[in-house]
Structures are given as C-alpha cells and as structure tokens.
C-alpha cells in the first residue's frame, strides 16, 4: 500500500513538476523562487495525499496561492523601500546605527518569532496563526503583544543611543 502510494506520487512528480515549475517561472520571473514554489506545492500535496481527489488541480491552485503570496511580499517590500526612501528624503538625519526590524525579529525567541512572522509578514489572521501553531487565540495575542513590547523597547534603546 505505502509502496504504491510512493510510486504514484513519484510518477506524478515526474510528470507534473517540470511544467508546474515552468509555469511558476513565468509568473515570478525567477528560477529559484519558481522551484521553491513548485516544490512547496508538492510538499503540501504529499501531506494531504490521501484526501486530495484531483492532485493536478490541487498543485496548480496551491502554486497560484504561493505565487500570490510571493507577489504580496514583493509589494510590501517595495512599499517599505518607498516609505523609507521618502522618509529619508524628507528628514535627512546624521548617520545612525539603523536597527533593522528584520534582524530584531530574527533575534526573538521562536515562541514569539513564529506568531510575528505569520501574523505580520504572512498577513495571517490571529485565528489562522492559532491553528497553525496549535496555540489558543489568547496565547497568540499575548505572544504578539510580548514580541511587540520587546521590539519597541529594543528600538527605543537603539534610538536613545544614536541621539
């Protein structure tokens, strides 16, 4: 049983991966990102293998959602760069040690970092973060609050040192 499942998955991968990755490539205009998206779609299919009746459709819908997420992330990054560039142009300041929020988030303990990444960077509602992390919604809210307070305190200290 398991052997036939693996064989079927392997055959499906061989048959569909090149076309799916090529389709993703045309949408994201980057080979590495396209392969990551196609691979992630297959990983998600494999996790639900026994419950998916139409694997090809599942793969393409999943890949389309991942491409959309990629585009949203790029747009958020573009807006952030425009905002920072505009702020820098409007209020020139002396060289400062600029605390990178990304680095600060990476330095958070995993218990706090994961909800921050899912809620703020992946735009997931608290309910979805709760389901994905296996924590109650109240716990997720408390973790988000704690993480924001830590980030705020660190940013405040960094700004105080640069003034």
Short mmCIF file of C-alpha atoms in Angstrom, two decimals:
data_model
loop_
_atom_site.label_atom_id
_atom_site.label_comp_id
_atom_site.label_asym_id
_atom_site.label_seq_id
_atom_site.Cartn_x
_atom_site.Cartn_y
_atom_site.Cartn_z
CA UNK A 1 0.00 0.00 0.00
CA UNK A 2 2.66 2.51 1.06
CA UNK A 3 4.88 1.44 -1.83
CA UNK A 4 2.12 2.05 -4.40
CA UNK A 5 1.40 5.43 -2.80
CA UNK A 6 5.05 6.44 -3.09
CA UNK A 7 5.22 5.13 -6.66
CA UNK A 8 2.11 7.10 -7.65
CA UNK A 9 3.50 10.26 -6.03
CA UNK A 10 6.85 9.77 -7.73
CA UNK A 11 5.21 9.29 -11.13
CA UNK A 12 3.03 12.36 -10.58
CA UNK A 13 6.08 14.40 -9.61
CA UNK A 14 7.99 13.28 -12.72
CA UNK A 15 5.00 14.06 -14.93
CA UNK A 16 3.95 17.42 -13.49
CA UNK A 17 6.91 19.09 -11.77
CA UNK A 18 8.69 20.44 -14.89
CA UNK A 19 5.51 22.00 -16.26
CA UNK A 20 4.45 23.39 -12.85
CA UNK A 21 7.91 24.86 -12.19
CA UNK A 22 7.93 26.39 -15.69
CA UNK A 23 4.50 27.91 -15.14
CA UNK A 24 5.67 29.36 -11.81
CA UNK A 25 8.83 30.67 -13.51
CA UNK A 26 6.75 32.68 -15.95
CA UNK A 27 4.75 34.16 -13.06
CA UNK A 28 7.59 35.07 -10.70
CA UNK A 29 10.40 35.66 -13.22
CA UNK A 30 12.97 33.88 -11.05
CA UNK A 31 14.16 30.26 -11.38
CA UNK A 32 14.97 29.69 -7.72
CA UNK A 33 11.67 31.11 -6.46
CA UNK A 34 9.74 29.14 -9.08
CA UNK A 35 11.35 25.88 -7.98
CA UNK A 36 10.71 26.72 -4.31
CA UNK A 37 7.04 27.35 -5.04
CA UNK A 38 6.63 24.20 -7.14
CA UNK A 39 8.41 22.11 -4.51
CA UNK A 40 6.27 23.59 -1.73
CA UNK A 41 3.11 22.79 -3.71
CA UNK A 42 4.23 19.15 -3.99
CA UNK A 43 5.13 19.07 -0.30
CA UNK A 44 1.65 20.28 0.60
CA UNK A 45 0.10 17.74 -1.76
CA UNK A 46 2.11 14.94 -0.19
CA UNK A 47 0.92 16.00 3.28
CA UNK A 48 -2.70 15.63 2.09
CA UNK A 49 -2.12 12.83 -0.42
CA UNK A 50 -4.92 10.55 0.77
CA UNK A 51 -7.54 13.31 0.89
CA UNK A 52 -6.87 15.04 -2.44
CA UNK A 53 -9.04 13.74 -5.27
CA UNK A 54 -7.55 15.92 -8.03
CA UNK A 55 -3.77 16.24 -7.45
CA UNK A 56 -3.04 18.29 -10.58
CA UNK A 57 -5.68 20.90 -9.71
CA UNK A 58 -4.52 20.96 -6.10
CA UNK A 59 -0.94 21.58 -7.22
CA UNK A 60 -1.83 24.47 -9.50
CA UNK A 61 -4.19 26.14 -7.02
CA UNK A 62 -1.60 25.78 -4.26
CA UNK A 63 1.15 27.14 -6.52
CA UNK A 64 -1.09 30.05 -7.56
CA UNK A 65 -1.68 30.89 -3.90
CA UNK A 66 2.06 30.71 -3.20
CA UNK A 67 2.77 32.96 -6.20
CA UNK A 68 0.17 35.43 -4.92
CA UNK A 69 1.86 35.38 -1.51
CA UNK A 70 5.21 35.98 -3.21
CA UNK A 71 3.79 38.95 -5.13
CA UNK A 72 2.28 40.38 -1.93
CA UNK A 73 5.60 40.05 -0.16
CA UNK A 74 7.38 41.83 -3.02
CA UNK A 75 4.79 44.62 -2.98
CA UNK A 76 5.16 45.04 0.80
CA UNK A 77 8.92 45.25 0.34
CA UNK A 78 8.54 47.82 -2.45
CA UNK A 79 6.18 49.93 -0.32
CA UNK A 80 8.58 49.73 2.62
CA UNK A 81 11.50 50.80 0.45
CA UNK A 82 9.46 53.70 -0.98
CA UNK A 83 8.37 54.74 2.51
CA UNK A 84 11.91 54.58 3.89
CA UNK A 85 13.29 56.41 0.86
CA UNK A 86 10.63 59.12 1.14
CA UNK A 87 11.18 59.50 4.89
CA UNK A 88 14.94 59.71 4.38
CA UNK A 89 14.49 62.36 1.69
CA UNK A 90 12.09 64.41 3.81
CA UNK A 91 14.09 64.28 7.03
CA UNK A 92 17.79 63.86 6.39
CA UNK A 93 19.47 62.69 9.56
CA UNK A 94 23.07 62.12 10.53
CA UNK A 95 24.42 58.61 10.07
CA UNK A 96 22.90 56.37 12.68
CA UNK A 97 23.16 52.76 13.65
CA UNK A 98 19.88 51.76 11.99
CA UNK A 99 18.36 48.88 13.93
CA UNK A 100 16.94 46.50 11.39
CA UNK A 101 13.50 45.30 12.38
CA UNK A 102 14.11 42.11 10.43
CA UNK A 103 17.19 41.34 12.49
CA UNK A 104 15.34 42.18 15.69
CA UNK A 105 12.50 39.84 14.72
CA UNK A 106 15.01 37.08 13.90
CA UNK A 107 16.54 37.53 17.36
CA UNK A 108 13.22 36.94 19.13
CA UNK A 109 12.70 33.56 20.80
CA UNK A 110 10.94 31.13 18.44
CA UNK A 111 7.80 31.16 20.63
CA UNK A 112 7.44 34.90 19.83
CA UNK A 113 9.07 35.00 16.39
CA UNK A 114 6.73 32.49 14.71
CA UNK A 115 3.49 34.36 15.52
CA UNK A 116 5.08 37.68 14.44
CA UNK A 117 6.19 36.19 11.12
CA UNK A 118 2.84 34.53 10.44
CA UNK A 119 0.67 37.46 11.51
CA UNK A 120 2.63 40.46 10.26
CA UNK A 121 4.77 39.08 7.45
CA UNK A 122 2.38 36.46 6.03
CA UNK A 123 -0.77 38.54 6.75
CA UNK A 124 -2.49 35.68 8.55
CA UNK A 125 -5.33 36.45 10.93
CA UNK A 126 -4.85 35.50 14.57
CA UNK A 127 -7.28 32.60 14.22
CA UNK A 128 -5.15 31.06 11.46
CA UNK A 129 -1.93 31.63 13.42
CA UNK A 130 -3.63 29.88 16.34
CA UNK A 131 -4.48 26.85 14.21
CA UNK A 132 -1.04 26.65 12.60
CA UNK A 133 0.85 26.96 15.87
CA UNK A 134 -1.54 24.81 17.91
CA UNK A 135 -1.95 27.60 20.47
CA UNK A 136 -5.11 29.26 21.74
CA UNK A 137 -6.01 32.61 20.18
CA UNK A 138 -5.49 34.35 23.52
CA UNK A 139 -1.99 32.88 23.75
CA UNK A 140 -1.19 34.07 20.23
CA UNK A 141 -2.43 37.57 21.10
CA UNK A 142 -0.34 37.58 24.29
CA UNK A 143 2.74 36.38 22.37
CA UNK A 144 2.24 39.09 19.73
CA UNK A 145 1.90 41.71 22.46
CA UNK A 146 5.04 40.49 24.24
CA UNK A 147 7.01 40.43 20.97
CA UNK A 148 5.88 43.97 20.07
CA UNK A 149 6.89 45.22 23.50
CA UNK A 150 10.33 43.62 23.19
CA UNK A 151 10.80 45.09 19.72
CA UNK A 152 9.57 48.51 20.88
CA UNK A 153 11.95 48.50 23.86
CA UNK A 154 14.90 47.47 21.72
CA UNK A 155 14.14 50.11 19.09
CA UNK A 156 13.75 52.77 21.79
CA UNK A 157 17.14 51.81 23.31
CA UNK A 158 18.74 51.86 19.86
CA UNK A 159 17.31 55.30 19.11
CA UNK A 160 18.39 56.65 22.52
CA UNK A 161 21.97 55.54 21.83
CA UNK A 162 22.04 57.30 18.47
CA UNK A 163 20.78 60.68 19.68
#
